[in-house]
XYZ file of C-alpha atoms in Angstrom:
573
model
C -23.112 -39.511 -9.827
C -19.084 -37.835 -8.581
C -19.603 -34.899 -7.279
C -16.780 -32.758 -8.545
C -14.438 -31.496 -4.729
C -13.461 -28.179 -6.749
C -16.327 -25.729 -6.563
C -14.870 -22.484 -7.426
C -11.921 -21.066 -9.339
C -10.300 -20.195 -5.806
C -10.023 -23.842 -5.007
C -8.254 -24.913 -8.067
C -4.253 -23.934 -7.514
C -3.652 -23.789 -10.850
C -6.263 -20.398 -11.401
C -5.263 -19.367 -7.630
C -1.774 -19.357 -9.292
C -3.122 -18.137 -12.808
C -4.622 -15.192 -11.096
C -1.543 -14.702 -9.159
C 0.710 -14.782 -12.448
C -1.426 -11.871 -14.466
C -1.285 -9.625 -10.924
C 2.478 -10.147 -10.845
C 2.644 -9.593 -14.469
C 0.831 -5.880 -14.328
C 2.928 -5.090 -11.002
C 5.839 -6.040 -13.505
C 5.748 -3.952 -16.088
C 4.682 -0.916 -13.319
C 7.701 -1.808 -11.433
C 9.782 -0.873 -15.236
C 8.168 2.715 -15.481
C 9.196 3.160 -12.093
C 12.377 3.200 -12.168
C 12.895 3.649 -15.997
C 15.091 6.787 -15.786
C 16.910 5.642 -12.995
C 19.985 3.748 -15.043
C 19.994 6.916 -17.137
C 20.332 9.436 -14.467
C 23.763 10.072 -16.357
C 22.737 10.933 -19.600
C 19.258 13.202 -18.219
C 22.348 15.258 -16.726
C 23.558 15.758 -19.976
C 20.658 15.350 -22.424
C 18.452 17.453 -20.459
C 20.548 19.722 -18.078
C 19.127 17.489 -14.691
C 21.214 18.249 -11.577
C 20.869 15.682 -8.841
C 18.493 17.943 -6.957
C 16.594 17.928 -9.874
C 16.738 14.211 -10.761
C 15.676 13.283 -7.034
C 12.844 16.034 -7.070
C 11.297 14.551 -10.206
C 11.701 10.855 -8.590
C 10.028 11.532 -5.384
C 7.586 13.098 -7.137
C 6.134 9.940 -7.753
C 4.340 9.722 -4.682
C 3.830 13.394 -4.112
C -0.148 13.278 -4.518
C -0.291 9.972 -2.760
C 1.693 11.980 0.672
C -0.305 15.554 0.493
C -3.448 14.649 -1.096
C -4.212 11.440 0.877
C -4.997 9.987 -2.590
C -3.900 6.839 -0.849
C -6.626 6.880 1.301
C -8.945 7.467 -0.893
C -7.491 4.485 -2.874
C -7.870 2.886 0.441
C -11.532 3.683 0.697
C -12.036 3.353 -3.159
C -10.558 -0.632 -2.679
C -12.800 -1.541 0.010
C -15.778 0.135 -1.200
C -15.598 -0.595 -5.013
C -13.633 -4.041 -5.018
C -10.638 -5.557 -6.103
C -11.713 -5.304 -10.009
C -13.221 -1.864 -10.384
C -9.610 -0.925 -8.269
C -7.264 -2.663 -10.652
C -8.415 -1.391 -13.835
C -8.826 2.420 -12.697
C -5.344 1.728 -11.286
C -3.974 0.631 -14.643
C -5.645 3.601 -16.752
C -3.863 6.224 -14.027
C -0.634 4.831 -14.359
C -0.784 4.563 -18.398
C -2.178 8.415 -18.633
C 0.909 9.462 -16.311
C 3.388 7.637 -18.212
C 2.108 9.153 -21.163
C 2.671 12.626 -19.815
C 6.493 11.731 -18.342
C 7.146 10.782 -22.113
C 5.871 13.288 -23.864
C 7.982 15.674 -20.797
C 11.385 13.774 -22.285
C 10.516 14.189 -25.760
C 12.588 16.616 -28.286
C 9.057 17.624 -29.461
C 9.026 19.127 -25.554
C 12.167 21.178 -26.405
C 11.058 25.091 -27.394
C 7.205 24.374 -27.087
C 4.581 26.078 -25.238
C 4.461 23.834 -22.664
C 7.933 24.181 -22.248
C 7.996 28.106 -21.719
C 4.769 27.582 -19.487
C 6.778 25.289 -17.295
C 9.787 27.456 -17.123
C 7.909 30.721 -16.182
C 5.561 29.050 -13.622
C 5.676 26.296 -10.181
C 8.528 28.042 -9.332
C 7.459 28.894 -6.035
C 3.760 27.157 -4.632
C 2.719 28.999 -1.171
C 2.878 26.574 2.008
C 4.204 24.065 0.345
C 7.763 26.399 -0.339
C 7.652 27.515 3.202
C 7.253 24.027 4.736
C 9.980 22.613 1.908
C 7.794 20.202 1.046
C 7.003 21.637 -2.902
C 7.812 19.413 -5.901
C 9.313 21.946 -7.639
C 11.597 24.577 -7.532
C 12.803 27.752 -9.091
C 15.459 27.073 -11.803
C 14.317 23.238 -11.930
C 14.455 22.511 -15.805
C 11.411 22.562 -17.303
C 10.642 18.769 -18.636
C 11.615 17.511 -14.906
C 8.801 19.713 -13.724
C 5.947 18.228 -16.574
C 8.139 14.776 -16.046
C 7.210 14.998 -12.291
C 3.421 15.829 -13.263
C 3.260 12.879 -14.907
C 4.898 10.932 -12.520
C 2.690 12.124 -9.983
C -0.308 10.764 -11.902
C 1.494 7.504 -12.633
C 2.424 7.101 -8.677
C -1.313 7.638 -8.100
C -2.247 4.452 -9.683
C 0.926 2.489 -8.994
C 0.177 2.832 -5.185
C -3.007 2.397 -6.034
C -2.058 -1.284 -7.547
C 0.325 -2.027 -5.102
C -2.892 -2.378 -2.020
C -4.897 -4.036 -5.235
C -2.863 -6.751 -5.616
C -2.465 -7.493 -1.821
C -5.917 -7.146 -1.023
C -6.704 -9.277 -3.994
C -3.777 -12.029 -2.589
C -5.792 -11.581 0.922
C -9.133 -12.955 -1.246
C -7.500 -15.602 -3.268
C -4.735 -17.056 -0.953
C -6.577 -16.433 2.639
C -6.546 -19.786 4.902
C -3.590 -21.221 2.099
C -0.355 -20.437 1.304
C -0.843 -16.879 1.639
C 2.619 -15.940 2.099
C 4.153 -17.769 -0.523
C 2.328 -16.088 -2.880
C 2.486 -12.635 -1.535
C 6.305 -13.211 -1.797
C 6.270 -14.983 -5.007
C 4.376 -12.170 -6.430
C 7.085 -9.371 -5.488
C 9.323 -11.529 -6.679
C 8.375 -11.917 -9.959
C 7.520 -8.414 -10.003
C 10.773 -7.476 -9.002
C 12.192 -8.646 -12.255
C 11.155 -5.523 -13.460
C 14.251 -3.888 -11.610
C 16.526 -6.177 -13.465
C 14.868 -5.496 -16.903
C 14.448 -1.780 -16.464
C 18.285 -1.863 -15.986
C 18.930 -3.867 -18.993
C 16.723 -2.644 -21.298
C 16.382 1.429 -20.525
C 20.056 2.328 -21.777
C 19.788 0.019 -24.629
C 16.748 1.906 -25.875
C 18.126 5.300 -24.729
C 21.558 4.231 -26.879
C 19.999 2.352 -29.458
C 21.410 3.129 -33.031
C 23.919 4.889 -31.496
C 21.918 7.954 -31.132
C 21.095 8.827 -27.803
C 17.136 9.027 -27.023
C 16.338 9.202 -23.510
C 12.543 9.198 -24.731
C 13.224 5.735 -26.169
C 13.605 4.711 -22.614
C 10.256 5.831 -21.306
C 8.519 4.977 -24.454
C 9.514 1.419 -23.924
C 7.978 1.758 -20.062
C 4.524 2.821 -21.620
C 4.023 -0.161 -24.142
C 4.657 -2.511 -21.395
C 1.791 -0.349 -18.871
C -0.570 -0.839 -22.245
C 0.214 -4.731 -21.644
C -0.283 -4.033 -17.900
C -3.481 -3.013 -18.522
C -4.558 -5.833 -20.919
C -3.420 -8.263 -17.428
C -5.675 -6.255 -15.331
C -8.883 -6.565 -17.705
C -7.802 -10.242 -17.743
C -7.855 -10.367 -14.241
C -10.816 -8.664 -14.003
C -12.990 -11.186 -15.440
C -11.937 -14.225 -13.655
C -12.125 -12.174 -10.197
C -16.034 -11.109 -11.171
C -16.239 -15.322 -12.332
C -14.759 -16.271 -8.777
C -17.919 -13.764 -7.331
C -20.259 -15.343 -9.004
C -19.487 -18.664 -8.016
C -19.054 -17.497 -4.262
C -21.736 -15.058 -4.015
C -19.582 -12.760 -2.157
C -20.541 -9.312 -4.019
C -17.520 -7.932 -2.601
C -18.504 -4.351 -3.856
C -21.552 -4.374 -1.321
C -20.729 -6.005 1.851
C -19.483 -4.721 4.875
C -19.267 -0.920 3.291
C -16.311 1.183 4.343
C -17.178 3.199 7.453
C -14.925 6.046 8.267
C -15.511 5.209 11.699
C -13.256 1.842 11.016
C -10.190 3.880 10.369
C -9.798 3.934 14.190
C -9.527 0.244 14.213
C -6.826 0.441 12.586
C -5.073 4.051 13.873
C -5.384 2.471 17.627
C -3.317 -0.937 16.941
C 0.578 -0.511 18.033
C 1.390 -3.649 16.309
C -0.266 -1.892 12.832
C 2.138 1.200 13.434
C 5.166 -0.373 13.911
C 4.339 -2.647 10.908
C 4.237 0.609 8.869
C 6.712 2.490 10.721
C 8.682 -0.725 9.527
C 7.960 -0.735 5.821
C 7.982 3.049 5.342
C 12.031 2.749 7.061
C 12.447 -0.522 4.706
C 11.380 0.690 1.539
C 12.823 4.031 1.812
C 16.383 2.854 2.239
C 15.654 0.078 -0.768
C 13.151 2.169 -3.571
C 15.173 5.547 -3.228
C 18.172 3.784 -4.191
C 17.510 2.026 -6.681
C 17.145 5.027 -8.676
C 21.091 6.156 -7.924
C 22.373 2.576 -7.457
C 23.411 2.855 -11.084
C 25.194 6.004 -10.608
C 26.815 5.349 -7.513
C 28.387 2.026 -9.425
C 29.743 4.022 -12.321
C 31.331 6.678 -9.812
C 33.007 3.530 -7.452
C 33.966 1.518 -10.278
C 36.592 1.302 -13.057
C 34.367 0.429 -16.091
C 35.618 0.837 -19.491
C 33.864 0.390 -22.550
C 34.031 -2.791 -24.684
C 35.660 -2.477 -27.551
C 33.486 -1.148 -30.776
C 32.470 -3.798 -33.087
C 33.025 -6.964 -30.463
C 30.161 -8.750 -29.041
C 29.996 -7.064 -25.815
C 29.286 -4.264 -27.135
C 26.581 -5.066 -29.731
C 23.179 -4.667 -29.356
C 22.950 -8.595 -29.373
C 24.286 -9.484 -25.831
C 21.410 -6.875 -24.366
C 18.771 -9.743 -25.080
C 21.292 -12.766 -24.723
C 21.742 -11.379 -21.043
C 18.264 -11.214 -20.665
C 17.109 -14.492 -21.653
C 19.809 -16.042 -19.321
C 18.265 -13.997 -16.058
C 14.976 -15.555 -17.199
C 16.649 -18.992 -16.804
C 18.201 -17.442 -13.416
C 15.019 -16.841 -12.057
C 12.711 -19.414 -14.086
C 14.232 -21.998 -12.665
C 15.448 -21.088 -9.352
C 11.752 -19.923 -8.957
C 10.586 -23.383 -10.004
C 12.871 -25.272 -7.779
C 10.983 -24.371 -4.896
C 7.791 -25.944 -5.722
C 9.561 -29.298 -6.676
C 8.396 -32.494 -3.780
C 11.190 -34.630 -5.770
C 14.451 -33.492 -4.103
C 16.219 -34.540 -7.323
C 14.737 -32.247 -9.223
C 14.705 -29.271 -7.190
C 18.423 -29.517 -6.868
C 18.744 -29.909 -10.411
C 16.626 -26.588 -11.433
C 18.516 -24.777 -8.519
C 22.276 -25.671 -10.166
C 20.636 -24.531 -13.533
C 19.774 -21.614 -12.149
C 23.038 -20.787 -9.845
C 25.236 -21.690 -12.910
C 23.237 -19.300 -14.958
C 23.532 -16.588 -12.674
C 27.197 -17.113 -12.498
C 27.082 -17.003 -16.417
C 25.206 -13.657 -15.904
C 27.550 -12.105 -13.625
C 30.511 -12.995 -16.188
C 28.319 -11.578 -18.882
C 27.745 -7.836 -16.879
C 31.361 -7.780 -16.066
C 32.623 -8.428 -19.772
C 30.005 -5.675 -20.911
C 31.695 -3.350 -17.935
C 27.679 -1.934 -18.013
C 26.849 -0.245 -14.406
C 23.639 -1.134 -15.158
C 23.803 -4.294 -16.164
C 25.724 -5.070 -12.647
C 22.669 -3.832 -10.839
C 20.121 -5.957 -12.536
C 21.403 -8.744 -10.363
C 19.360 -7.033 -7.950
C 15.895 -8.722 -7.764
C 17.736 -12.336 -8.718
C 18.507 -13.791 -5.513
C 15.185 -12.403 -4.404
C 13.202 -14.778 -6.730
C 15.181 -17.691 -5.663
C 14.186 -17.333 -1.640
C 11.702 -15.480 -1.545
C 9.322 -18.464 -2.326
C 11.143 -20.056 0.217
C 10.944 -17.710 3.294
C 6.885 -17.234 2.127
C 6.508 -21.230 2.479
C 8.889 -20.916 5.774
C 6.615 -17.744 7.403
C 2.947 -20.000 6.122
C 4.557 -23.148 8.181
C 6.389 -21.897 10.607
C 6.340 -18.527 11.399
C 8.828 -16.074 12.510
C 8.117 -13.112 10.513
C 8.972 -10.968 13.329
C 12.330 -12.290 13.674
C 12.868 -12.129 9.759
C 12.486 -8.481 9.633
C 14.804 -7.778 12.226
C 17.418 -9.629 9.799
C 16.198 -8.162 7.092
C 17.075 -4.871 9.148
C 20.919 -6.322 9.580
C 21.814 -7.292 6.269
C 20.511 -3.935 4.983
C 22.622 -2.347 7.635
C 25.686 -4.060 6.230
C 25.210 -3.482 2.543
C 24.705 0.438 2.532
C 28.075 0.267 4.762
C 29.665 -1.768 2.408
C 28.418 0.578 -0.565
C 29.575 3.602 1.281
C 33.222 2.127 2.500
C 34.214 -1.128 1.403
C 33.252 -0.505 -2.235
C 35.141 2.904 -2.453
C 38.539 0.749 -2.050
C 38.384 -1.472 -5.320
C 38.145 2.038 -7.338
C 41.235 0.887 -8.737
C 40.575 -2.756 -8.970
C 38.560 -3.358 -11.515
C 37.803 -6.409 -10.647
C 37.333 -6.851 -7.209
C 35.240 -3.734 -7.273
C 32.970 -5.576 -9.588
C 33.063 -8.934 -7.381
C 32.430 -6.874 -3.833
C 29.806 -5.100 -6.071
C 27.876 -8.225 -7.121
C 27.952 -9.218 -3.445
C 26.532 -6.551 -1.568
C 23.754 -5.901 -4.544
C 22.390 -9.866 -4.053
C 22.632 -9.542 -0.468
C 20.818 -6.578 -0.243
C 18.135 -7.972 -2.620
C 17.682 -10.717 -0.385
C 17.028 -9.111 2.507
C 14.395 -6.612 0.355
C 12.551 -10.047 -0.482
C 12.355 -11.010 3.629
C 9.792 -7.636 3.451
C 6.796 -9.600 1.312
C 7.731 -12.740 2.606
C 7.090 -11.128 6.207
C 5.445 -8.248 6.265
C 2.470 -7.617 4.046
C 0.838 -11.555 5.237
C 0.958 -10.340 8.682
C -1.313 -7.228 7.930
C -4.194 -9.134 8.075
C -3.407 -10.611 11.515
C -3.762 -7.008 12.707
C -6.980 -6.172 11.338
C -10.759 -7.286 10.332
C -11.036 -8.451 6.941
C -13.412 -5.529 5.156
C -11.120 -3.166 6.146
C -8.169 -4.880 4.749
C -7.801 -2.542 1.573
C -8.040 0.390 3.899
C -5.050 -0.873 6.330
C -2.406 -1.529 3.319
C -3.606 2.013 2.185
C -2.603 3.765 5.141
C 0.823 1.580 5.412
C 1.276 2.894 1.434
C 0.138 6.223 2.733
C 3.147 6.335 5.440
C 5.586 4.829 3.242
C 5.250 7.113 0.625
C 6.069 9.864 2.899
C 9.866 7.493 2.914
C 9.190 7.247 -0.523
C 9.066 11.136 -1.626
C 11.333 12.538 0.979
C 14.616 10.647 0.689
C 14.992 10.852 -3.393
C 15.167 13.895 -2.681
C 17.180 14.429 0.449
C 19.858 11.549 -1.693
C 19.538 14.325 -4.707
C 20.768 17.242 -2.274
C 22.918 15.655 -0.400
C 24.719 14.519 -2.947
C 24.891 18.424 -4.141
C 25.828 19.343 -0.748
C 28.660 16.837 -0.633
C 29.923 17.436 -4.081
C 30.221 21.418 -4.424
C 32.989 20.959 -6.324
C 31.456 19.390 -8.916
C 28.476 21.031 -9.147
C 30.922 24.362 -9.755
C 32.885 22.847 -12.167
C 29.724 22.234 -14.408
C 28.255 25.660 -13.797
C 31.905 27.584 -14.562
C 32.190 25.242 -17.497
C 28.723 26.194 -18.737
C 29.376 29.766 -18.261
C 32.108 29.766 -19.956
C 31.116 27.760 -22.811
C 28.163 30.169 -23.380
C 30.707 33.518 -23.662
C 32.528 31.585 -25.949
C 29.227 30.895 -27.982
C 28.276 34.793 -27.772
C 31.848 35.919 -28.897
C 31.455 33.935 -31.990
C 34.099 31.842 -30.766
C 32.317 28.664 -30.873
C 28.826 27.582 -32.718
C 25.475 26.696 -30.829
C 26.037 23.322 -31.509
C 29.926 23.123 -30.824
C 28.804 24.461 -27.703
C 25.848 22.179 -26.543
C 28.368 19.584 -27.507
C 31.117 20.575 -25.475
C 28.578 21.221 -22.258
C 27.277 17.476 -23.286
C 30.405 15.603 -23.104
C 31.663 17.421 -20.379
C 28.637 16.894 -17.852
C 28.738 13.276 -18.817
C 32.467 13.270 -17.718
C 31.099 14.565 -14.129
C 28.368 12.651 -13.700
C 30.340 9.492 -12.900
C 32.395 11.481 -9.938
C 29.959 11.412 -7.064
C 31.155 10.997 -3.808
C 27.968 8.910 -2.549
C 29.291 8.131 0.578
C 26.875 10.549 2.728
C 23.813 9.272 0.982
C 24.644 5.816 1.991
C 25.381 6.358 5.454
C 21.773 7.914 5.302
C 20.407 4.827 4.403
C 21.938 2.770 6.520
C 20.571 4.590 9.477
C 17.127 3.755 8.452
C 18.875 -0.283 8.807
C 19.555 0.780 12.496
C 16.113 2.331 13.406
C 14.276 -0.719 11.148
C 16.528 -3.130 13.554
C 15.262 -1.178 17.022
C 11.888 -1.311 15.645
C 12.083 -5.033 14.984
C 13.263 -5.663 18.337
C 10.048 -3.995 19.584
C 7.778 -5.179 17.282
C 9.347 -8.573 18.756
C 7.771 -7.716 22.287
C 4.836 -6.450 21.732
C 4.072 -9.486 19.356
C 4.939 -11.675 22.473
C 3.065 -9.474 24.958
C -0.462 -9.298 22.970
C -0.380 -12.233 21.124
C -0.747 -10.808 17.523
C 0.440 -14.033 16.096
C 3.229 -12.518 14.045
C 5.316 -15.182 15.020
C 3.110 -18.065 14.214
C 2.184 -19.751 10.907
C -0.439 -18.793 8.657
C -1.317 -22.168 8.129
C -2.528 -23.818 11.136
């Protein structure tokens, strides 16, 4: 009688990859919401009266709970204690039921309710937090970015709470096998969200020709309804995979507060997080100005009405073609027949060429940036299979670290000096955004596999929560610092709109203009300002967190050699 060799769903690649996919697929659609105002940040200046302060208040909100409540830890504790499955789908429901709320916060229906009054009245000063300048609101911050930021508060909660879900859940599926790979094939694929926010949230907000900046978000909370759906999915072949293991992973090893200290006394665990919080807050932060820092650096004119570029149509014929880009650029890396890999990679390079052509013609700042995550998807795969065979994830940060030095350099100086050239703004644009998305993807690829090198194994949810923990203190400070220094740097501005509302208003009171002749004027006119940033003191910002990731690398480099925490070595052996 054959005895069958695969015994449990883990052992089969195809539902180690299956399991993978729906993961990816809910991290996907949270990775939309995220950033799903970000190519808008224009139009919620003059739809909704959002000064950059504002804007970057709301969007380090986010993680605002996650910093000050510890909910991270407790996400942490929730992980290892609960499981992988009870984690993902509480995860899923909190981000849906803070979506919701950021919605309904961007609504007209918002506009002159009670909420709205409530809102405006109150939060405008919270004791300690005002006095340490730490609050999430502020006195004279419009009232739907203060309910928008309670929302996305809530939303962040489970987010961050998904984020150590999926790795821990990698760490069960993928442990003693190509663990990197799919850690960085995951973020990968998530990472497509970038791309399709950026497509996709100003064709909704635009769509019809009216503009509907609720559109936008509504579009972000079907997909977390889908994200959910993935996560019960999930859910039952994880509790399957238990069954067949006998692992009851929601009652071994419980989590002992005592094992946080593990953890807190390892110097190759803090500079791993010291690491990803400088990392991600020089990447995630801006991300949600990259689009307005393009439209104030580059000459971008508007197709003309009625041609192809400017129909509704080339929104989804550009998106199908970045699915080929990263379809089959991500499938060329699992090819063992040379001639085929090649072939899927020229597919996908000539499509991404096409794609380029495409954002250029549609002269779309947003479209530009969803190049982003593209190049990601193509190596990432690659430098996971590299780090599970060889090694070097030490050495990959630190050059992660230098091409994210050069990019925010080249975004702050190089860029400025194609202002007039349209298009070798656009080219050096294009350039320095795939760069800088490649050296994002050396982070999973790296990074997050060599966590559980640094600690024991039941208290692997608990270390990625307190690395989430320390990055979201990255993660909610520098939206915000980005917001006011770009109000600091740009007083002008910032006068101009306030004299021009002013002045607009008297005109409205002396019967001069109408209400609406006058919300239309203040409209059109913020949207002129909006693309005339100067962004050049945000950026060198950033790229100081490039120079202190590179020192850290170097470190992390010798203190890897000196106690042997295998950072350099493959996963594989």
């Amino acid at each position: 009688m054959t005895q069958t060799i695969q015994k449990t769903l883990r052992d089969s690649a195809g539902m180690r990859w299956t399991a993978l996919l729906l993961l990816a697929l809910a991290m996907f659609c949270s990775y939309i919401f995220m950033d799903i105002l970000s190519p808008i940040k224009d139009l919620m200046l003059s739809e909704r009266g959002w000064s950059s302060t504002a804007f970057g208040t709301m969007q380090g909100s986010e993680v605002f709970l996650n910093v000050f409540a510890f909910f991270l830890i407790f996400a942490g504790i929730i992980l290892d204690k609960m499981g992988v499955r009870f984690t993902a789908i509480l995860s899923a429901v909190v981000m849906l039921v803070g979506a919701v709320i950021k919605w309904y916060a961007v609504t007209d229906a918002f506009i002159g309710s009670g909420l709205e009054t409530w809102f405006t009245n109150n939060l405008n000063y919270i004791p300690l937090f005002d006095e340490l300048g730490v609050s999430p609101f502020y006195e004279g911050m419009p009232a739907s970015a203060k309910f928008a930021a309670c929302g996305f508060m809530i939303f962040g909660c489970g987010v961050e709470m998904a984020g150590i879900t999926v790795s821990r859940g990698i760490v069960k599926w993928f442990k003693g096998r190509d663990m990197a790979l799919a850690m960085g094939s995951e973020m990968a694929l998530a990472r497509l969200g970038v791309a399709t926010c950026m497509i996709f949230s100003p064709y909704f907000a635009r769509l019809g020709g009216e503009v509907s900046v609720s559109r936008s978000v509504a579009f972000g909370v079907v997909l977390l309804c889908i994200a959910l759906i993935m996560t019960i999915v999930y859910f039952v072949m994880d509790k399957k995979l238990d069954a067949q293991t006998g692992e009851a992973e929601e009652k071994d090893d419980p989590f002992k507060i005592s094992d946080l200290g593990q953890i807190l006394t390892s110097s190759g665990f803090w500079l791993v997080a010291l690491l990803c919080v400088l990392y991600y807050s020089a990447i995630f932060p801006f991300q949600k100005y990259a689009v307005n820092m393009l439209q104030c650096n580059l000459t971008l004119e508007a197709p003309a009405a009625g041609s192809f570029w400017a129909s509704d149509n080339v929104t989804f014929v550009q998106f199908a073609i970045m699915l080929l880009v990263a379809g089959f650029g991500f499938a060329s890396n699992f090819q063992k027949q040379k001639s085929r890999q090649y072939t899927l990679l020229a597919i996908s390079i000539i499509s991404l060429v096409v794609y380029c052509y495409m954002g250029y013609m549609r002269q779309s700042a947003s479209a530009i940036f969803a190049v982003f995550p593209l190049l990601a998807v193509l190596i990432t795969p690659i430098l996971g299979s590299y780090v599970d065979h060889k090694g070097k994830a030490a050495s990959m940060l630190v050059l992660g670290s230098l091409l994210l030095i050069g990019c925010h350099l080249t975004f702050a100086f190089v860029l400025p000096l194609f202002t007039e050239n349209a298009i070798g703004g656009i080219i050096v644009a294009y350039l320095t955004i795939l760069v800088l998305g490649a050296s994002f993807s050396l982070v999973p690829a790296s990074l997050w596999p060599s966590v559980p090198k640094l600690v024991e194994p039941k208290i692997i949810g608990s270390a990625y929560a307190l690395i989430f923990w320390i990055q979201n203190i990255g993660l909610w400070l520098f939206p915000l610092l980005i917001g006011k220094v770009l109000d600091i740097t740009n007083p002008e501005l910032v006068a101009k709109i306030d004299q021009f509302e002013a002045a607009t208003k008297a005109d409205v009171d002396a019967g001069k203009l109408t209400m609406l002749e006058g919300d239309t004027a203040i409209t059109e006119f913020t949207e002129k300002i909006a693309v005339q940033y100067d962004y050049t003191w945000p950026l060198v910002m950033l790229a100081c967190l490039g120079v202190a990731a590179l020192l850290l690398g170097f470190v992390l480099k010798v203190v890897d050699k000196k106690k042997g925490l295998g950072l350099e070595e493959p996963n594989i052996k």
